């Protein structure tokens, strides 16, 4: 077989190999673009959640400042309540409690980049503590030494750049 006959039989093989390489490079490029888009979405969601957390933290501090003040507000509603039923359950604040302007305190923080300003609720929770003098067993005489202690549970709600990112924080404060 002569040189020209061998060249004739191999025509187009380079083209096929080249096209396969271009196809593989296109697939790798498309996968990289898709991965970058997904990472950008995840970074945006993380930013939204961080904004919501910071807003909720700011409202929580405002609520704690209210409780730490010289005079306590009246716990009759409008964001200040005596212990609410089932409020110690975490799903209560997420689904049952209505976060409106009249049911929660909306401090004038003027936060930017959040979809709505944060809010907080303060509850006055009374707990009965039995004081044992020597740390021994509790008998009838020790139960007579019980005293009521008041705690203040502050619950705040913050949203991020969209209404889909919500963070609820809670702290317990004792005066």
Short mmCIF file of C-alpha atoms in Angstrom, two decimals:
data_model
loop_
_atom_site.label_atom_id
_atom_site.label_comp_id
_atom_site.label_asym_id
_atom_site.label_seq_id
_atom_site.Cartn_x
_atom_site.Cartn_y
_atom_site.Cartn_z
CA UNK A 1 0.00 0.00 0.00
CA UNK A 2 1.43 3.32 -0.98
CA UNK A 3 1.59 6.48 1.07
CA UNK A 4 -1.27 8.15 -0.79
CA UNK A 5 -3.52 5.14 -0.25
CA UNK A 6 -2.83 5.17 3.50
CA UNK A 7 -3.66 8.90 3.69
CA UNK A 8 -6.91 8.28 1.82
CA UNK A 9 -8.12 5.72 4.39
CA UNK A 10 -7.41 8.04 7.38
CA UNK A 11 -9.23 11.10 6.14
CA UNK A 12 -11.82 12.50 8.58
CA UNK A 13 -10.48 10.65 11.63
CA UNK A 14 -8.92 13.84 12.97
CA UNK A 15 -12.21 15.63 12.47
CA UNK A 16 -14.11 13.01 14.48
CA UNK A 17 -11.57 13.06 17.32
CA UNK A 18 -11.65 16.89 17.33
CA UNK A 19 -15.45 16.96 17.49
CA UNK A 20 -15.48 14.51 20.39
CA UNK A 21 -12.94 16.67 22.26
CA UNK A 22 -15.06 19.80 21.66
CA UNK A 23 -18.14 17.94 22.94
CA UNK A 24 -16.30 16.87 26.11
CA UNK A 25 -15.02 20.40 26.73
CA UNK A 26 -18.56 21.76 26.26
CA UNK A 27 -19.93 19.30 28.83
CA UNK A 28 -17.23 20.25 31.35
CA UNK A 29 -17.93 23.95 30.76
CA UNK A 30 -21.68 23.52 31.20
CA UNK A 31 -21.15 21.63 34.47
CA UNK A 32 -18.90 24.42 35.75
CA UNK A 33 -21.49 27.08 34.85
CA UNK A 34 -24.24 25.12 36.59
CA UNK A 35 -22.10 24.69 39.73
CA UNK A 36 -21.29 28.41 39.82
CA UNK A 37 -24.97 29.30 39.55
CA UNK A 38 -25.84 26.96 42.40
CA UNK A 39 -23.11 28.45 44.60
CA UNK A 40 -24.39 31.95 43.87
CA UNK A 41 -27.91 30.93 44.93
CA UNK A 42 -26.56 29.36 48.14
CA UNK A 43 -24.55 32.49 48.94
CA UNK A 44 -27.65 34.66 48.44
CA UNK A 45 -29.70 32.43 50.75
CA UNK A 46 -26.97 32.57 53.38
CA UNK A 47 -26.90 36.37 53.13
CA UNK A 48 -30.70 36.50 53.58
CA UNK A 49 -30.52 34.28 56.63
CA UNK A 50 -27.70 36.34 58.12
CA UNK A 51 -29.74 39.54 57.62
CA UNK A 52 -32.72 37.88 59.34
CA UNK A 53 -30.53 36.73 62.23
CA UNK A 54 -29.03 40.19 62.73
CA UNK A 55 -32.50 41.80 62.64
CA UNK A 56 -33.86 39.32 65.20
CA UNK A 57 -30.80 39.88 67.40
CA UNK A 58 -31.32 43.66 67.32
CA UNK A 59 -34.98 43.27 68.33
CA UNK A 60 -34.03 40.80 71.07
CA UNK A 61 -31.62 43.35 72.56
CA UNK A 62 -34.34 46.04 72.45
CA UNK A 63 -36.72 43.72 74.32
CA UNK A 64 -34.08 42.94 76.94
CA UNK A 65 -33.47 46.67 77.37
CA UNK A 66 -37.21 47.14 78.02
CA UNK A 67 -37.12 44.54 80.78
CA UNK A 68 -33.89 45.92 82.26
CA UNK A 69 -35.32 49.45 82.48
CA UNK A 70 -36.35 51.19 85.67
CA UNK A 71 -40.06 50.51 85.23
CA UNK A 72 -41.70 47.47 83.75
CA UNK A 73 -44.49 47.84 81.21
CA UNK A 74 -47.97 46.54 81.96
CA UNK A 75 -48.25 42.94 80.79
CA UNK A 76 -51.73 43.29 79.32
CA UNK A 77 -51.08 42.87 75.59
CA UNK A 78 -49.59 44.76 72.70
CA UNK A 79 -46.33 42.83 72.87
CA UNK A 80 -46.24 42.49 76.67
CA UNK A 81 -48.05 39.41 78.01
CA UNK A 82 -48.27 37.19 81.02
CA UNK A 83 -47.12 33.68 80.10
CA UNK A 84 -48.85 32.63 76.87
CA UNK A 85 -50.26 29.12 76.54
CA UNK A 86 -47.86 26.76 74.72
CA UNK A 87 -45.33 29.56 74.17
CA UNK A 88 -42.54 27.31 75.44
CA UNK A 89 -43.09 25.15 72.35
CA UNK A 90 -40.86 26.27 69.47
CA UNK A 91 -43.49 25.72 66.80
CA UNK A 92 -45.85 28.11 68.59
CA UNK A 93 -43.86 31.16 67.52
CA UNK A 94 -43.47 29.92 63.98
CA UNK A 95 -47.04 28.91 63.19
CA UNK A 96 -49.53 29.81 65.93
CA UNK A 97 -48.58 33.31 67.11
CA UNK A 98 -49.74 36.11 64.81
CA UNK A 99 -46.89 38.57 64.35
CA UNK A 100 -48.78 41.81 63.70
CA UNK A 101 -48.22 45.45 64.65
CA UNK A 102 -50.74 45.17 67.50
CA UNK A 103 -49.60 41.81 68.91
CA UNK A 104 -45.86 42.52 69.03
CA UNK A 105 -43.60 45.49 69.69
CA UNK A 106 -41.98 46.90 66.58
CA UNK A 107 -39.00 49.01 67.69
CA UNK A 108 -37.97 51.88 65.45
CA UNK A 109 -34.60 50.46 64.46
CA UNK A 110 -34.78 51.58 60.83
CA UNK A 111 -32.84 48.57 59.52
CA UNK A 112 -32.02 48.57 55.82
CA UNK A 113 -32.09 45.63 53.41
CA UNK A 114 -34.74 43.69 55.34
CA UNK A 115 -38.19 43.00 53.92
CA UNK A 116 -39.90 44.04 57.18
CA UNK A 117 -38.71 45.52 60.45
CA UNK A 118 -38.09 43.09 63.34
CA UNK A 119 -40.53 42.61 66.22
CA UNK A 120 -40.41 41.25 69.73
CA UNK A 121 -42.71 39.96 72.47
CA UNK A 122 -41.99 40.00 76.22
CA UNK A 123 -43.69 37.47 78.51
CA UNK A 124 -43.78 37.57 82.29
CA UNK A 125 -43.33 33.97 83.46
CA UNK A 126 -43.82 33.11 87.14
CA UNK A 127 -42.01 30.09 88.51
CA UNK A 128 -42.27 28.59 91.98
CA UNK A 129 -38.94 27.60 93.45
CA UNK A 130 -38.62 25.44 96.56
CA UNK A 131 -35.66 26.62 98.62
CA UNK A 132 -33.99 23.80 100.46
CA UNK A 133 -31.77 25.00 103.27
CA UNK A 134 -29.28 22.14 103.32
CA UNK A 135 -29.70 20.54 99.91
CA UNK A 136 -31.36 17.44 101.37
CA UNK A 137 -34.68 15.85 100.56
CA UNK A 138 -37.71 18.06 100.17
CA UNK A 139 -40.30 17.47 102.85
CA UNK A 140 -43.48 19.31 103.82
CA UNK A 141 -41.61 21.91 105.88
CA UNK A 142 -39.33 22.71 102.93
CA UNK A 143 -42.31 23.23 100.60
CA UNK A 144 -43.49 26.00 102.90
CA UNK A 145 -40.27 27.84 102.14
CA UNK A 146 -41.12 28.14 98.44
CA UNK A 147 -41.03 31.49 96.73
CA UNK A 148 -42.23 32.77 93.41
CA UNK A 149 -39.66 34.03 90.95
CA UNK A 150 -40.50 36.10 87.91
CA UNK A 151 -38.66 35.58 84.67
CA UNK A 152 -39.09 37.51 81.46
CA UNK A 153 -38.99 35.60 78.21
CA UNK A 154 -38.14 37.81 75.23
CA UNK A 155 -38.93 36.39 71.79
CA UNK A 156 -37.93 38.25 68.64
CA UNK A 157 -38.62 37.70 64.95
CA UNK A 158 -36.53 39.05 62.10
CA UNK A 159 -36.77 38.68 58.34
CA UNK A 160 -34.05 38.96 55.75
CA UNK A 161 -34.10 40.46 52.29
CA UNK A 162 -37.09 38.28 51.39
CA UNK A 163 -40.04 37.16 53.49
CA UNK A 164 -38.92 33.54 53.07
CA UNK A 165 -35.97 33.97 55.43
CA UNK A 166 -37.26 34.23 58.99
CA UNK A 167 -35.29 33.82 62.22
CA UNK A 168 -36.88 33.63 65.68
CA UNK A 169 -34.66 34.10 68.72
CA UNK A 170 -35.52 33.81 72.40
CA UNK A 171 -33.84 34.68 75.66
CA UNK A 172 -34.85 34.46 79.30
CA UNK A 173 -34.15 37.42 81.53
CA UNK A 174 -34.36 37.72 85.31
CA UNK A 175 -34.46 41.05 87.10
#
